[in-house]
Coordinates of C-alpha atoms in Angstrom, one line a residue:
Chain A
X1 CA -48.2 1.7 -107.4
X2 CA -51.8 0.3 -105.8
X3 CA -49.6 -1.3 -103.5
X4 CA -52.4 -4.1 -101.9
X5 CA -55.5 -4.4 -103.3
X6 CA -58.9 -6.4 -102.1
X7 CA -62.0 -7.2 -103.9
X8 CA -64.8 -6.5 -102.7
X9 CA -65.1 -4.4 -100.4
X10 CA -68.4 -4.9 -98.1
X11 CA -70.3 -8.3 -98.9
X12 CA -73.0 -9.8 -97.3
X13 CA -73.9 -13.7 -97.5
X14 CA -76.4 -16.1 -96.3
X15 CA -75.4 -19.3 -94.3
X16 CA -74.6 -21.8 -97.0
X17 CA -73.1 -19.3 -99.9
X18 CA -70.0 -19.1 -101.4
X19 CA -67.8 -16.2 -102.2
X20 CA -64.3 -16.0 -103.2
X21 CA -61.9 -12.4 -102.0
X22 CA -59.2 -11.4 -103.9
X23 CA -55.9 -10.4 -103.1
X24 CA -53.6 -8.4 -105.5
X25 CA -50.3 -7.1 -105.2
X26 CA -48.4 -5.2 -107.9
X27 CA -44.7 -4.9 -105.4
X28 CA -43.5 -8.3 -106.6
X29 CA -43.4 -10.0 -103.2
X30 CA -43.2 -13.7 -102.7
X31 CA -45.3 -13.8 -99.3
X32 CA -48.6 -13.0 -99.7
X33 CA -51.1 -13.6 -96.2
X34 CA -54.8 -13.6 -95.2
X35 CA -56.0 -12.6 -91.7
X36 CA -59.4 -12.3 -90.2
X37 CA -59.7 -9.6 -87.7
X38 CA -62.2 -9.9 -84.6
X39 CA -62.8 -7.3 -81.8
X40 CA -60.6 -7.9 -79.3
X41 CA -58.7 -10.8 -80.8
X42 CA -56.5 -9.0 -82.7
X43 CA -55.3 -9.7 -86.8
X44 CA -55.1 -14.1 -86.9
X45 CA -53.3 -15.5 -89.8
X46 CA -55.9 -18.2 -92.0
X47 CA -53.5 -19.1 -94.8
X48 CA -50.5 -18.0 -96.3
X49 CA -48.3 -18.3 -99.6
X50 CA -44.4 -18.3 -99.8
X51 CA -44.8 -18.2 -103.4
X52 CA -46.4 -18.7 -106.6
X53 CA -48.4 -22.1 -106.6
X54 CA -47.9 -22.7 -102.7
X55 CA -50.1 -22.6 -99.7
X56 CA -49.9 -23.2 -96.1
X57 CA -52.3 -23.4 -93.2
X58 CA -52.1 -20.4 -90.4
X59 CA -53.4 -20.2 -87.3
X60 CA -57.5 -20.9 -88.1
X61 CA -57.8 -22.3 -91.6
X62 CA -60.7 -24.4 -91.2
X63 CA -63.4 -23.1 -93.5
X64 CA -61.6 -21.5 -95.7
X65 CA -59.4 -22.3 -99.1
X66 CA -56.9 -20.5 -100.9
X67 CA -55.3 -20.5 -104.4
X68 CA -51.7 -18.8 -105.6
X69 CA -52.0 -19.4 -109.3
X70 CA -50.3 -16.1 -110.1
X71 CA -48.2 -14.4 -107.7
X72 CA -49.2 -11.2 -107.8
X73 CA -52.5 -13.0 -106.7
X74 CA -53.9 -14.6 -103.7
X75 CA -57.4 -16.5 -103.7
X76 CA -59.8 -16.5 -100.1
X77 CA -62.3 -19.0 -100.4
X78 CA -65.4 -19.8 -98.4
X79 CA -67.4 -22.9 -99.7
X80 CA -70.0 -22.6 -97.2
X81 CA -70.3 -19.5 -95.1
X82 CA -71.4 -19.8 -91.5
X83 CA -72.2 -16.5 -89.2
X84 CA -68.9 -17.1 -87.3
X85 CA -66.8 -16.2 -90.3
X86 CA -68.7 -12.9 -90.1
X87 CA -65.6 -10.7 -89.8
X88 CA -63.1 -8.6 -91.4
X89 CA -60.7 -9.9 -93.7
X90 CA -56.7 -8.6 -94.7
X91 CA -54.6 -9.3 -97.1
X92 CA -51.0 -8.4 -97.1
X93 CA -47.3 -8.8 -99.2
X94 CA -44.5 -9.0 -97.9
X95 CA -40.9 -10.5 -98.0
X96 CA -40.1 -13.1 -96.1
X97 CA -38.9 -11.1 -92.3
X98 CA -39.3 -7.9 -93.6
X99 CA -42.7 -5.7 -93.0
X100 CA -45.8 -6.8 -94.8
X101 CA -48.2 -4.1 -96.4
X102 CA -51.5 -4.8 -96.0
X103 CA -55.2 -4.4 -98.1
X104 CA -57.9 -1.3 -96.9
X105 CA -59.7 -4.6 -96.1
X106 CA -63.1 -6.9 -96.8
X107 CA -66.4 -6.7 -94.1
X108 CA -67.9 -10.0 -94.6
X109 CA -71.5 -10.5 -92.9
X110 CA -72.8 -13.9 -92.8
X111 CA -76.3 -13.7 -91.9
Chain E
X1 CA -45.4 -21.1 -78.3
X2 CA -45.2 -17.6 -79.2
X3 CA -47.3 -14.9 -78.0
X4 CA -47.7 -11.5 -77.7
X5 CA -49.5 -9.3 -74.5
X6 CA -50.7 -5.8 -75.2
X7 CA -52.4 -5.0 -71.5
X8 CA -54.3 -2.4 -72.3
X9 CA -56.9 -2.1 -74.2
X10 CA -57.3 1.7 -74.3
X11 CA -54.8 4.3 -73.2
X12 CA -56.1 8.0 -73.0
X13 CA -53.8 10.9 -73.5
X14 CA -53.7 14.6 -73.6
X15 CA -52.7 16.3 -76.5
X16 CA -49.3 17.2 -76.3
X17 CA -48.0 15.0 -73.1
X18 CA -46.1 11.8 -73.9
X19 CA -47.8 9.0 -75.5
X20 CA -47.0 5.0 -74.6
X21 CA -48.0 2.0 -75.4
X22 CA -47.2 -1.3 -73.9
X23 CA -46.4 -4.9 -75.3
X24 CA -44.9 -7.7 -74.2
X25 CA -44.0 -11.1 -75.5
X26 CA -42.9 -14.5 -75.7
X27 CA -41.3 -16.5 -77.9
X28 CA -38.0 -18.7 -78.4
X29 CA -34.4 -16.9 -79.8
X30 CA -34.5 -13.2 -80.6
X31 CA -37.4 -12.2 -82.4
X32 CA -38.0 -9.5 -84.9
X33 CA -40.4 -7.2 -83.4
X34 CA -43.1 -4.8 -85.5
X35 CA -45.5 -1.9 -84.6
X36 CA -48.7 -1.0 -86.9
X37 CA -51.3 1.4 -87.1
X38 CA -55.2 1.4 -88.1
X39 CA -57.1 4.3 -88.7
X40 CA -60.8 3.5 -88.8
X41 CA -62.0 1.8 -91.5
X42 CA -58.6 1.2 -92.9
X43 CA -55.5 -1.3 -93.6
X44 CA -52.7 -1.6 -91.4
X45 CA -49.8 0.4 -91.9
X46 CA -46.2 -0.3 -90.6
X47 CA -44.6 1.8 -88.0
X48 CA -41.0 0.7 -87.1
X49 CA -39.8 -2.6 -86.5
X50 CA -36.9 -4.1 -84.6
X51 CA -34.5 -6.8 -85.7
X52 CA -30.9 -6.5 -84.1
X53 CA -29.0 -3.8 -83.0
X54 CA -29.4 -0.5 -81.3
X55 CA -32.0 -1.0 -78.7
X56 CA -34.1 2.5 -79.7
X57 CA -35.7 2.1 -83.0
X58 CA -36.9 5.2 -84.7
X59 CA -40.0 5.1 -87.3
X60 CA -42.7 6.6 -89.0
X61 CA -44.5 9.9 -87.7
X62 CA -42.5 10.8 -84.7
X63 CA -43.2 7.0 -83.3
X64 CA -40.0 5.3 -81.4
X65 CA -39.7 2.0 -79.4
X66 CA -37.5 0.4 -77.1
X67 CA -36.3 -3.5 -77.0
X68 CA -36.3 -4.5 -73.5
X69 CA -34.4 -8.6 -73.7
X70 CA -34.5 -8.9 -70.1
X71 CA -38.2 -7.9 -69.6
X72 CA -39.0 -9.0 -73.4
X73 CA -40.9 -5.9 -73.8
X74 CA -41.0 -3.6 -76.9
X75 CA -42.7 -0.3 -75.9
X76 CA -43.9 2.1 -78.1
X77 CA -43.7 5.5 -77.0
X78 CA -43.9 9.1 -79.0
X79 CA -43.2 12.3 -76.6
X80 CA -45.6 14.7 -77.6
X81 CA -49.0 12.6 -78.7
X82 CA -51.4 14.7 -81.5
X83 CA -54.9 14.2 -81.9
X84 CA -54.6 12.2 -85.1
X85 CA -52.4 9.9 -83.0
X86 CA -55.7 8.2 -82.3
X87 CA -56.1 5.0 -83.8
X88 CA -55.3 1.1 -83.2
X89 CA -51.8 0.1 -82.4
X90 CA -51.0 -3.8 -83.1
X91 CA -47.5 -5.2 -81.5
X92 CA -46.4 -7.9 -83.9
X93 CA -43.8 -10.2 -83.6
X94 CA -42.0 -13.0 -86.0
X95 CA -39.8 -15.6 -84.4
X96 CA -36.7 -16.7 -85.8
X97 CA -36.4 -19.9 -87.5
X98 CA -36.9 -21.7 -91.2
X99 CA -40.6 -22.4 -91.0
X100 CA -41.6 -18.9 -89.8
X101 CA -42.4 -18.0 -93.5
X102 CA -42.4 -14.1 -92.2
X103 CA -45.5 -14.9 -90.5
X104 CA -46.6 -12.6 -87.4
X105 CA -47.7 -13.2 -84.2
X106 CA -50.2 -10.1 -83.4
X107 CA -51.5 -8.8 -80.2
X108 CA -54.8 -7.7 -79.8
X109 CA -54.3 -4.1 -80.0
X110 CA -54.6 -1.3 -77.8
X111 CA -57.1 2.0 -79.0
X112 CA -55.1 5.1 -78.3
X113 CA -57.1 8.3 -77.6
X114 CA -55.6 11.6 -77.6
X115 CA -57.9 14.3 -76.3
X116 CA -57.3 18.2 -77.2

């Protein structure tokens, strides 16, 4: 088992770019998360998925768009990158309550 | 609305002597409570967590913590730290309730350096 996996790894965009981070899972969970992770602010949720075809907003979604269309996958959007989204971003699975396993991770500069 | 207090940024240990760190929260009903670990340049990885039951929950690689309700604090502690014990700890917690979705509430994490 991969277990969580996130594509790319490093990137590095210019204010206005685009870019789309994927998520995969191969542990069959129905929750599927992205978080950003700033120093001293801790892991904050952006959007989440309870399942196949559904999204929700989390704690600072603006900026950002996802897609479930499979549900081992889940989709991290930027349409127009700005330096304050310059951060790293997590994926993780879960089940519902349970512990969610999370992605080695994406360092996204926005220059 | 939920939230979750680690107070220290840092704590320094020696190898050997006991290791904890502190976290606090507050939220509505009886939470489920979580502990992770990063490494540098690396995922999260899941520690213990505690739901219901027996106050003392035991978890991965010697970790333990204790679920305080009246001080709504959930400790982690290990008695004899290691020097690979260095790393980020996150307190997490989830509260109760049908829109929760499993979503966790983290804190902002607290570096742990164990010295030999």
């Amino acid at each position: 088992n991969a277990g969580v996996t996130q594509t790319p790894k490093f990137r590095v965009l210019k204010t206005g770019q685009s870019m789309t981070l994927l998520c995969a899972q191969d542990m069959n969970h129905e929750y599927m998360y992205w978080y950003r992770q700033d120093p001293g602010m801790g892991l904050r949720l952006i959007h989440y998925s309870v399942g196949e075809g559904t999204t929700a907003k989390g704690e600072v979604p603006d900026g950002y768009n996802v897609s479930r269309l499979k549900k081992q996958n889940f989709l991290l959007g930027l349409e127009s990158a700005a330096p304050s989204q310059t951060s790293v971003y997590f994926c993780a699975s879960g089940r519902g309550g349970n512990e969610q396993f999370f992605g080695p991770g994406t360092r996204l500069t926005v220059l | 609305a939920q939230s979750v207090a680690q107070p220290e940024d840092q704590v320094n240990v020696a190898e050997g002597n006991p290791l904890t760190v502190k976290c606090t929260y507050s939220v509505s009903g009886n939470p489920y409570l979580f502990w992770y670990v990063q490494y540098p340049n690396r995922g999260l990885q899941f520690l213990l967590k505690y739901i219901t039951g027996d106050n003392l929950v035991k978890g991965s690689y010697g970790f333990e913590a204790e679920f305080n309700k009246s001080q709504t604090s959930f400790h982690l502690k290990k008695p004899s730290a290691l020097v690979s014990d260095s790393a980020l700890y996150f307190c997490a917690v989830r509260p109760l309730g049908t829109d929760s979705w499993g979503k966790l509430q983290f804190g902002a994490g607290t570096q742990v350096v164990v010295t030999p």
